[in-house]
Coordinates of C-alpha atoms and ligand atoms in Angstrom, one line a residue:
X1 CA 83.6 -52.6 -34.5
X2 CA 87.6 -53.0 -34.1
X3 CA 88.9 -49.1 -35.3
X4 CA 92.0 -49.2 -36.6
X5 CA 95.1 -48.7 -34.4
X6 CA 96.1 -45.1 -34.8
X7 CA 100.1 -44.3 -34.7
X8 CA 101.4 -43.5 -32.2
X9 CA 102.8 -40.0 -34.7
X10 CA 99.0 -39.3 -35.8
X11 CA 98.6 -35.9 -33.1
X12 CA 98.1 -33.0 -34.5
X13 CA 100.4 -30.5 -32.8
X14 CA 102.9 -32.7 -33.6
X15 CA 105.2 -34.0 -30.4
X16 CA 108.8 -33.1 -30.1
X17 CA 110.0 -37.0 -29.5
X18 CA 107.8 -39.8 -31.0
X19 CA 109.5 -42.7 -30.0
X20 CA 107.2 -46.2 -31.1
X21 CA 107.4 -49.5 -30.1
X22 CA 105.1 -52.1 -31.9
X23 CA 105.7 -54.5 -29.8
X24 CA 104.3 -52.2 -26.3
X25 CA 101.2 -52.1 -27.9
X26 CA 98.9 -51.4 -24.9
X27 CA 95.5 -53.0 -25.0
X28 CA 92.5 -51.6 -22.8
X29 CA 91.0 -54.6 -21.3
X30 CA 87.2 -54.6 -19.5
X31 CA 88.7 -54.5 -15.9
X32 CA 91.4 -51.0 -16.9
X33 CA 91.5 -48.7 -14.0
X34 CA 93.5 -45.2 -13.8
X35 CA 95.2 -44.9 -10.4
X36 CA 96.8 -41.3 -9.9
X37 CA 98.1 -38.9 -7.0
X38 CA 95.0 -37.2 -5.9
X39 CA 96.2 -33.9 -6.7
X40 CA 96.5 -35.1 -10.8
X41 CA 92.6 -36.9 -10.2
X42 CA 90.6 -34.4 -12.3
X43 CA 92.6 -35.3 -14.8
X44 CA 92.4 -38.9 -14.4
X45 CA 89.0 -38.2 -14.2
X46 CA 88.9 -37.0 -17.1
X47 CA 90.7 -39.8 -19.2
X48 CA 88.5 -42.3 -17.4
X49 CA 85.3 -40.5 -19.1
X50 CA 87.1 -41.0 -22.8
X51 CA 88.2 -44.5 -22.3
X52 CA 84.3 -45.5 -20.9
X53 CA 82.4 -43.5 -23.5
X54 CA 85.2 -45.2 -26.8
X55 CA 85.2 -48.2 -24.9
X56 CA 82.1 -48.9 -23.0
X57 CA 84.1 -50.7 -19.7
X58 CA 83.6 -49.2 -16.6
X59 CA 86.6 -47.5 -16.2
X60 CA 87.4 -46.5 -12.6
X61 CA 89.7 -44.3 -11.0
X62 CA 91.8 -45.4 -8.1
X63 CA 95.0 -43.9 -5.6
X64 CA 96.8 -46.9 -6.9
X65 CA 96.9 -49.7 -8.8
X66 CA 94.9 -49.0 -12.7
X67 CA 97.3 -50.0 -14.8
X68 CA 96.7 -46.4 -15.8
X69 CA 98.7 -44.4 -14.2
X70 CA 99.4 -40.1 -14.1
X71 CA 102.0 -38.5 -12.0
X72 CA 102.3 -35.3 -11.3
X73 CA 105.7 -34.3 -10.5
X74 CA 108.7 -36.4 -11.6
X75 CA 109.1 -34.2 -14.6
X76 CA 110.9 -30.6 -15.4
X77 CA 109.0 -28.1 -17.5
X78 CA 106.0 -26.0 -17.6
X79 CA 103.2 -27.5 -20.1
X80 CA 105.7 -30.4 -21.2
X81 CA 104.9 -34.3 -20.5
X82 CA 105.6 -37.4 -21.0
X83 CA 103.3 -40.8 -21.9
X84 CA 104.6 -43.4 -22.1
X85 CA 102.6 -46.7 -23.3
X86 CA 103.6 -50.3 -23.2
X87 CA 102.3 -53.6 -22.9
X88 CA 102.0 -53.5 -19.1
X89 CA 100.1 -50.1 -18.4
X90 CA 100.1 -46.4 -19.5
X91 CA 101.8 -43.1 -17.1
X92 CA 101.3 -40.1 -18.2
X93 CA 103.3 -37.8 -16.2
X94 CA 103.9 -33.7 -15.6
X95 CA 105.4 -31.0 -13.5
X96 CA 102.3 -29.2 -13.8
X97 CA 98.7 -30.1 -14.1
X98 CA 98.5 -27.6 -17.7
X99 CA 101.5 -30.4 -18.9
X100 CA 99.3 -33.6 -17.4
X101 CA 95.8 -31.5 -19.5
X102 CA 98.2 -30.9 -22.9
X103 CA 99.1 -35.1 -22.4
X104 CA 95.4 -35.9 -22.2
X105 CA 95.3 -33.7 -25.3
X106 CA 98.0 -36.4 -26.6
X107 CA 96.3 -39.6 -25.4
X108 CA 92.8 -38.6 -26.8
X109 CA 94.3 -38.7 -30.2
X110 CA 95.3 -41.8 -30.0
X111 CA 92.0 -43.4 -28.8
X112 CA 89.8 -44.0 -31.7
X113 CA 87.6 -40.9 -33.0
X114 CA 84.9 -41.1 -30.3
X115 CA 83.7 -43.8 -31.1
X116 CA 80.8 -45.2 -28.2
X117 CA 80.9 -48.3 -26.5
X118 CA 83.2 -50.5 -28.8
X119 CA 85.1 -52.6 -26.4
X120 CA 88.2 -53.4 -26.6
X121 CA 91.0 -50.8 -27.8
X122 CA 94.5 -51.0 -28.3
X123 CA 96.7 -47.7 -27.5
X124 CA 99.8 -47.8 -30.1
X125 CA 103.4 -49.0 -28.3
X126 CA 106.1 -46.3 -27.1
X127 CA 107.1 -42.7 -25.5
X128 CA 106.2 -39.2 -26.7
X129 CA 107.9 -37.1 -24.9
X130 CA 106.6 -32.8 -26.1
X131 CA 107.0 -29.7 -25.1
X132 CA 105.8 -26.4 -27.0
X133 CA 108.3 -24.0 -29.0
X134 CA 105.5 -21.0 -27.7
X135 CA 103.4 -20.1 -24.5
X136 CA 101.2 -18.1 -26.6
X137 CA 99.0 -20.2 -28.4
X138 CA 96.2 -18.9 -29.3
X139 CA 93.1 -17.7 -31.3
X140 CA 90.6 -14.4 -31.5
X141 CA 86.7 -14.5 -31.8
X142 CA 85.2 -11.5 -32.1
X143 CA 82.2 -11.2 -30.2
X144 CA 82.0 -7.2 -31.4
X145 CA 80.6 -8.2 -35.3
X146 CA 78.6 -10.6 -34.0
X147 CA 78.0 -11.7 -30.5
X148 CA 77.9 -16.0 -29.5
X149 CA 76.1 -16.8 -26.3
X150 CA 78.5 -18.4 -23.3
X151 CA 77.8 -21.7 -24.2
X152 CA 78.5 -21.5 -27.8
X153 CA 82.1 -19.8 -27.0
X154 CA 82.7 -22.4 -24.4
X155 CA 81.6 -24.8 -27.3
X156 CA 83.9 -23.5 -29.0
X157 CA 86.8 -24.1 -26.8
X158 CA 85.8 -27.5 -25.9
X159 CA 87.2 -27.9 -29.5
X160 CA 90.6 -25.7 -29.5
X161 CA 91.7 -27.3 -26.5
X162 CA 92.4 -30.3 -28.5
X163 CA 95.0 -28.4 -30.7
X164 CA 96.8 -27.5 -26.9
X165 CA 95.6 -23.6 -27.7
X166 CA 95.4 -21.8 -24.6
X167 CA 94.3 -18.5 -25.7
X168 CA 91.3 -17.4 -26.4
X169 CA 91.6 -13.5 -27.6
X170 CA 87.8 -12.2 -26.8
X171 CA 87.6 -8.9 -29.3
X172 CA 84.3 -7.5 -26.9
X173 CA 83.8 -3.9 -28.7
X174 CA 83.6 -2.4 -32.0
X175 CA 81.3 -0.3 -33.9
X176 CA 78.6 -2.2 -34.3
X177 CA 78.7 -3.4 -30.3
X178 CA 79.5 -3.5 -28.0
X179 CA 79.7 -7.2 -26.0
X180 CA 80.4 -6.8 -22.2
X181 CA 78.8 -5.6 -19.3
X182 CA 80.9 -2.3 -18.1
X183 CA 79.3 -1.0 -13.9
X184 CA 78.9 2.5 -14.0
X185 CA 78.4 2.6 -17.8
X186 CA 75.4 0.1 -17.9
X187 CA 74.2 2.5 -21.7
X188 CA 77.5 0.9 -23.3
X189 CA 75.4 -2.6 -23.0
X190 CA 71.6 -1.1 -22.9
X191 CA 72.0 0.0 -25.7
X192 CA 75.1 -0.8 -27.7
X193 CA 74.6 -4.7 -26.6
X194 CA 70.8 -5.7 -27.9
X195 CA 68.3 -6.9 -30.5
X196 CA 69.5 -5.0 -33.6
X197 CA 73.0 -4.5 -32.8
X198 CA 76.1 -6.1 -35.4
X199 CA 76.5 -6.7 -39.0
X200 CA 73.3 -6.6 -40.6
X201 CA 71.6 -6.6 -37.1
X202 CA 71.7 -9.4 -35.9
X203 CA 74.8 -9.7 -34.0
X204 CA 72.8 -8.7 -30.5
X205 CA 73.5 -9.8 -27.0
X206 CA 76.1 -9.0 -24.8
X207 CA 77.6 -11.0 -21.3
X208 CA 76.8 -9.8 -18.2
X209 CA 79.6 -9.6 -16.0
X210 CA 78.5 -12.6 -14.2
X211 CA 78.4 -15.3 -17.9
X212 CA 81.8 -13.4 -18.4
X213 CA 83.0 -14.6 -14.8
X214 CA 81.9 -17.6 -15.8
X215 CA 83.1 -17.9 -19.0
X216 CA 86.7 -17.3 -17.8
X217 CA 86.7 -20.1 -15.0
X218 CA 85.5 -22.6 -17.4
X219 CA 88.9 -21.8 -19.8
X220 CA 91.0 -21.4 -16.5
X221 CA 89.8 -25.1 -15.8
X222 CA 90.7 -26.3 -19.5
X223 CA 94.5 -23.6 -19.5
X224 CA 93.0 -21.3 -21.2
X225 CA 93.5 -17.8 -20.4
X226 CA 90.7 -15.5 -21.8
X227 CA 92.9 -12.3 -23.0
X228 CA 89.8 -9.3 -23.2
X229 CA 90.0 -6.9 -25.9
X230 CA 88.2 -3.3 -25.6
X231 CA 89.1 -1.8 -28.7
X232 CA 90.3 1.7 -28.4
X233 CA 90.9 5.2 -30.0
X234 CA 89.2 3.7 -32.9
X235 CA 86.5 1.2 -33.4
X236 CA 84.0 2.6 -31.2
X237 CA 81.3 4.1 -32.3
X238 CA 78.8 2.1 -30.8
X239 CA 80.2 3.0 -27.5
X240 CA 79.7 6.6 -28.7
X241 CA 76.3 5.6 -29.6
X242 CA 75.6 5.1 -26.1
X243 CA 77.0 7.8 -24.6
X244 CA 77.2 11.0 -26.7
X245 CA 79.7 12.9 -25.1
X246 CA 82.5 10.0 -26.2
X247 CA 81.4 11.3 -29.6
X248 CA 83.0 14.4 -31.0
X249 CA 81.1 17.8 -30.1
X250 CA 79.1 15.6 -27.9
X251 CA 76.6 14.5 -30.7
X252 CA 74.3 11.8 -31.2
X253 CA 75.6 9.5 -33.6
X254 CA 73.5 6.5 -35.4
X255 CA 73.8 2.8 -34.5
X256 CA 76.0 0.7 -37.5
X257 CA 75.4 -2.7 -38.7
X258 CA 77.6 -2.1 -41.5
X259 CA 81.2 -3.5 -42.0
X260 CA 83.1 -0.2 -42.4
X261 CA 85.9 0.4 -40.7
X262 CA 88.2 3.5 -40.1
X263 CA 85.2 6.2 -39.3
X264 CA 85.1 6.6 -35.5
X265 CA 87.6 8.0 -33.2
X266 CA 87.4 8.8 -29.4
X267 CA 88.6 12.3 -28.5
X268 CA 92.0 12.7 -27.0
X269 CA 91.9 16.0 -25.8
X270 CA 88.9 15.6 -23.7
X271 CA 89.0 14.3 -20.2
X272 CA 85.2 12.2 -20.3
X273 CA 87.6 10.1 -22.7
X274 CA 89.6 9.4 -20.0
X275 CA 87.3 9.2 -17.5
X276 CA 85.1 6.1 -19.6
X277 CA 88.3 4.1 -20.7
X278 CA 89.8 4.0 -17.5
X279 CA 86.8 3.2 -16.1
X280 CA 86.9 0.6 -18.7
X281 CA 90.0 -0.8 -18.1
X282 CA 90.0 -0.7 -14.2
X283 CA 86.6 -3.1 -14.4
X284 CA 87.4 -5.1 -17.3
X285 CA 90.9 -5.8 -15.4
X286 CA 89.2 -6.8 -11.9
X287 CA 87.4 -9.3 -13.8
X288 CA 89.8 -10.9 -15.6
X289 CA 92.5 -13.2 -13.7
X290 CA 94.9 -13.8 -16.8
X291 CA 97.9 -11.5 -17.4
X292 CA 96.8 -10.1 -20.5
X293 CA 94.4 -7.2 -21.7
X294 CA 94.2 -5.8 -25.0
X295 CA 94.0 -2.4 -25.7
X296 CA 93.1 -2.8 -29.4
X297 CA 94.3 0.4 -31.0
X298 CA 93.8 -0.9 -34.7
X299 CA 92.3 1.3 -37.6
X300 CA 92.6 4.6 -36.0
X301 CA 91.9 6.1 -39.1
X302 CA 89.8 9.2 -37.7
X303 CA 92.3 9.8 -34.9
X304 CA 94.9 12.5 -36.0
X305 CA 98.4 10.5 -35.1
X306 CA 99.1 13.3 -33.2
X307 CA 96.3 13.0 -31.3
X308 CA 96.7 8.9 -31.7
X309 CA 100.0 9.4 -30.0
X310 CA 98.5 11.5 -26.9
X311 CA 95.8 9.7 -26.4
X312 CA 98.2 6.2 -26.4
X313 CA 101.3 7.6 -23.9
X314 CA 97.6 7.8 -21.8
X315 CA 96.3 4.6 -22.0
X316 CA 98.6 2.1 -22.5
X317 CA 100.2 2.4 -18.9
X318 CA 96.7 1.8 -17.8
X319 CA 96.7 -2.1 -17.8
X320 CA 99.3 -1.9 -16.0
X321 CA 98.1 0.2 -13.3
X322 CA 95.5 -2.3 -12.5
X323 CA 97.6 -5.8 -13.1
X324 CA 97.7 -6.5 -16.4
X325 CA 99.9 -6.5 -20.1
X326 CA 98.6 -4.4 -21.9
X327 CA 98.6 -6.6 -25.2
X328 CA 97.5 -4.1 -28.6
X329 CA 97.5 -4.3 -33.1
X330 CA 100.4 -3.9 -34.1
X331 CA 100.0 0.3 -34.6
X332 CA 100.6 0.9 -31.5
X333 CA 104.3 0.5 -31.5
X334 CA 104.3 3.9 -32.9
X335 CA 104.5 4.9 -29.2
X336 CA 107.1 4.5 -26.6
X337 CA 105.8 1.1 -25.2
X338 CA 105.6 0.1 -21.0
X339 CA 108.1 -2.4 -21.1
X340 CA 106.0 -5.3 -21.0
X341 CA 103.7 -4.4 -23.6
X342 CA 103.2 -7.0 -26.2
X343 CA 102.5 -5.9 -29.9
X344 CA 99.8 -8.0 -32.3
X345 CA 101.0 -7.9 -35.6
X346 CA 98.6 -8.5 -37.4
X347 CA 99.2 -7.0 -41.4
X348 CA 100.2 -8.4 -44.7
X349 CA 103.6 -6.3 -45.8
X350 CA 107.2 -7.7 -45.5
X351 CA 108.7 -5.6 -42.7
X352 CA 107.3 -3.2 -40.1
X353 CA 110.3 -1.0 -38.6
X354 CA 107.4 -0.4 -35.5
X355 CA 107.2 -3.5 -34.6
X356 CA 111.4 -4.2 -35.5
X357 CA 111.9 -1.8 -32.8
X358 CA 110.0 -3.0 -30.4
X359 CA 111.4 -6.6 -31.2
X360 CA 115.2 -4.2 -30.3
X361 CA 113.5 -2.6 -27.1
X362 CA 113.3 -6.0 -25.8
X363 CA 109.3 -6.6 -26.4
X364 CA 107.7 -9.4 -27.1
X365 CA 105.3 -9.7 -29.6
X366 CA 102.6 -11.9 -31.0
X367 CA 102.5 -13.0 -34.7
X368 CA 99.0 -12.3 -36.5
X369 CA 99.7 -12.3 -40.4
X370 CA 96.8 -11.9 -41.5
X371 CA 97.3 -13.4 -44.8
X372 CA 98.9 -16.2 -43.2
X373 CA 96.8 -16.5 -39.9
X374 CA 93.0 -14.2 -40.0
X375 CA 90.3 -17.4 -39.9
X376 CA 87.9 -15.2 -41.5
X377 CA 89.7 -15.1 -44.7
X378 CA 88.5 -17.0 -47.6
X379 CA 89.7 -20.7 -48.4
X380 CA 89.3 -20.3 -51.8
X381 CA 87.3 -17.8 -54.1
X382 CA 84.5 -20.1 -53.6
X383 CA 84.3 -19.8 -50.0
X384 CA 80.7 -18.6 -48.9
X385 CA 82.0 -16.7 -46.0
X386 CA 84.8 -14.8 -45.0
X387 CA 87.0 -11.9 -46.3
X388 CA 89.7 -11.9 -49.0
X389 CA 91.5 -8.7 -48.1
X390 CA 94.5 -10.4 -47.3
X391 CA 93.7 -13.1 -50.3
X392 CA 92.6 -16.4 -49.7
X393 CA 94.0 -18.7 -47.5
X394 CA 93.7 -22.2 -48.0
X395 CA 95.1 -25.1 -45.7
X396 CA 98.8 -25.4 -46.7
X397 CA 99.0 -21.1 -46.4
X398 CA 97.8 -21.6 -43.1
X399 CA 100.8 -23.9 -42.5
X400 CA 103.0 -23.5 -44.8
X401 CA 104.8 -20.5 -43.0
X402 CA 107.4 -19.2 -39.6
X403 CA 106.2 -16.9 -37.2
X404 CA 110.5 -16.1 -37.1
X405 CA 110.5 -15.4 -40.5
X406 CA 107.5 -13.4 -41.0
X407 CA 109.1 -9.5 -40.0
X408 CA 112.9 -8.7 -40.2
X409 CA 113.8 -7.9 -36.7
X410 CA 111.8 -9.6 -35.2
X411 CA 113.0 -13.2 -34.6
X412 CA 112.1 -16.0 -32.4
X413 CA 113.2 -15.0 -29.4
X414 CA 110.8 -12.5 -30.1
X415 CA 108.3 -13.6 -30.1
X416 CA 105.5 -14.7 -27.2
X417 CA 103.3 -16.4 -29.7
X418 CA 101.1 -17.0 -32.1
X419 CA 97.1 -16.0 -33.1
X420 CA 95.1 -17.2 -35.6
X421 CA 92.1 -14.0 -34.9
X422 CA 88.3 -14.9 -36.8
X423 CA 86.4 -11.8 -37.3
X424 CA 83.0 -12.0 -37.5
X425 CA 81.0 -9.7 -40.6
X426 CA 80.1 -12.4 -41.9
X427 CA 79.7 -14.8 -39.7
X428 CA 76.1 -16.0 -38.3
X429 CA 76.1 -19.2 -35.8
X430 CA 78.8 -21.2 -34.1
X431 CA 78.8 -23.9 -37.7
X432 CA 80.4 -21.0 -39.4
X433 CA 82.9 -20.7 -36.4
X434 CA 83.6 -24.4 -36.9
X435 CA 83.6 -23.5 -40.3
X436 CA 86.0 -21.4 -41.1
X437 CA 88.7 -22.8 -38.0
X438 CA 88.9 -26.0 -38.9
X439 CA 90.8 -27.2 -40.3
X440 CA 93.3 -24.0 -40.5
X441 CA 93.6 -23.3 -36.4
X442 CA 95.1 -26.8 -35.5
X443 CA 97.5 -25.3 -38.4
X444 CA 98.3 -22.8 -36.5
X445 CA 97.8 -24.7 -33.1
X446 CA 101.0 -26.8 -34.5
X447 CA 103.1 -23.5 -35.7
X448 CA 102.4 -22.6 -31.9
X449 CA 103.6 -26.0 -30.3
X450 CA 105.2 -28.3 -33.1
X451 CA 109.7 -27.4 -32.4
X452 CA 110.3 -25.7 -36.4
X453 CA 112.6 -28.1 -37.8
X454 CA 109.9 -31.2 -37.5
X455 CA 107.4 -28.9 -39.4
X456 CA 106.3 -30.7 -43.1
X457 CA 103.2 -29.8 -44.2
X458 CA 102.9 -33.3 -45.8
X459 CA 103.2 -34.7 -42.5
X460 CA 100.4 -31.9 -41.2
X461 CA 98.1 -32.8 -44.4
X462 CA 97.7 -36.6 -43.8
X463 CA 97.8 -36.4 -40.0
X464 CA 94.6 -33.5 -40.2
X465 CA 93.1 -35.8 -43.2
X466 CA 92.3 -38.5 -39.7
X467 CA 90.3 -35.9 -38.0
X468 CA 87.3 -36.1 -40.7
X469 CA 85.9 -39.1 -38.4
X470 CA 86.6 -37.5 -35.3
X471 CA 84.5 -34.2 -36.2
X472 CA 81.8 -35.6 -37.9
X473 CA 81.5 -37.7 -34.1
X474 CA 81.9 -34.2 -32.0
X475 CA 79.1 -32.5 -34.4
X476 CA 82.4 -29.7 -35.5
X477 CA 81.1 -28.5 -38.7
X478 CA 84.6 -28.5 -40.4
X479 CA 85.6 -27.9 -43.6
X480 CA 86.1 -31.2 -46.1
X481 CA 88.7 -29.0 -48.1
X482 CA 90.1 -30.7 -51.2
X483 CA 93.4 -29.7 -50.4
X484 CA 93.6 -33.0 -48.4
X485 CA 92.5 -36.1 -48.9
X486 CA 90.3 -37.2 -46.1
X487 CA 89.8 -40.6 -44.3
X488 CA 86.4 -41.7 -43.8
X489 CA 84.9 -43.0 -41.2
X490 CA 87.5 -45.7 -39.6
X491 CA 87.3 -49.2 -40.8
Ligands
LIG1 N1 91.1 -5.5 -40.0 C1 90.2 -4.8 -38.5 C2 89.3 -6.3 -38.1 C3 88.7 -6.7 -39.1 C4 89.3 -7.7 -40.0 C5 88.5 -8.4 -40.9 C6 92.6 -5.8 -37.8 C7 93.5 -6.0 -36.6 C8 89.8 -6.8 -40.6 N2 91.5 -4.7 -37.7 O1 92.3 -6.9 -38.2 O2 88.4 -5.1 -37.1 O3 87.2 -5.7 -39.9 O4 89.7 -9.0 -41.7

């Protein structure tokens, strides 16, 4: 069976520069080999594995002489890469291993859709030169409302990296559950991470420090930065159930398995609160090699505004004290922010004065408007999973917007990037994650990567149509949205 030849530009995110040369198609024959500089051996082995699976050929990795070459160096920018495909051979070059990894994802999409052992395949000739628009291209997984195991998170990671997503934000604490073991505060997970916690009591579980460290290392090898979030001062019922001294008047609160928000708050006027918060931030920072630590800050409806400002003024410097950049939901812009702090905009209003002021003060912003980028929004009114408080978000609506236009006063130069959060109140399995994330996360990935002028909904719609067979072959439970004219099994 000969798979249809994919076109050089049939890649998501769309690369910056695609120069097809049909006279230069490369035939992957039984004797093909991959050669790499020693420092790029890991990437070379990953490419060889993909080629072996696609063709059934041995595809050895050698130091020299292969018709497929992986070169580290000789190119200038971080994350950037260049691919040259010609009849006599293929060359992938980048200045960094991360750049090579990005080029590997592009080459993977030019192979047949994860077909197995189909013999000789052809790669479309030409040159791709590529680099990202924004450095921060992320998604968030809410482990608090419904816990997912390390293996389930790793599986999700393996799928999102194919679209050059390079940050995974983990929402580790909320009213319904505490999902990361904190040395010195064992009841957080013993009491609020166990069976019966989570929305509907079906989302129990937590990450031990060892599991978290392993997950961070797994992500790092795939050039994904884990961004841990401990949500404060609201969304804290789980912590207060475990430690009544954190509750107002030291009362013993009951666990919550509903999906209400805004009813809980730490007490900004008690020293026990800050001892707890600093212990948690210090432990999470020590476990996290990445530069970011998210302290939440959203929906603190039960924290008096003055107390909210007192709390954030004391807490926002703590990530910096432990070597991290503070990230927080944009409500935190109500207070003076530490210079490197990153507000994450998540609402649906046409403007936000706090975020605009933060941008004027030189802060970088992560754009996550719920009415475009929240993957837990229903696709349409018939979607069985998800919420619709921000409206329904179809595939076109998740693609056809630009973060540089979203908020007055928050232009391109103020943007660190984009992130697509997936809240888990209505999720119960990895298949549910995949259903809500695909095909909309690739849309957000393209917004984060592709030059704005090159983005076009009809082009994206046609390119994503070809991912049906690929996701089917990978066992990804994507939503066959009626907005897309899906290509069935490759001819
Ligand atoms: N808003 C809450 C989340 C979650 C979400 C569901 C933020 C920052 C609604 N806060 O989004 O906890 O409940 O769509």
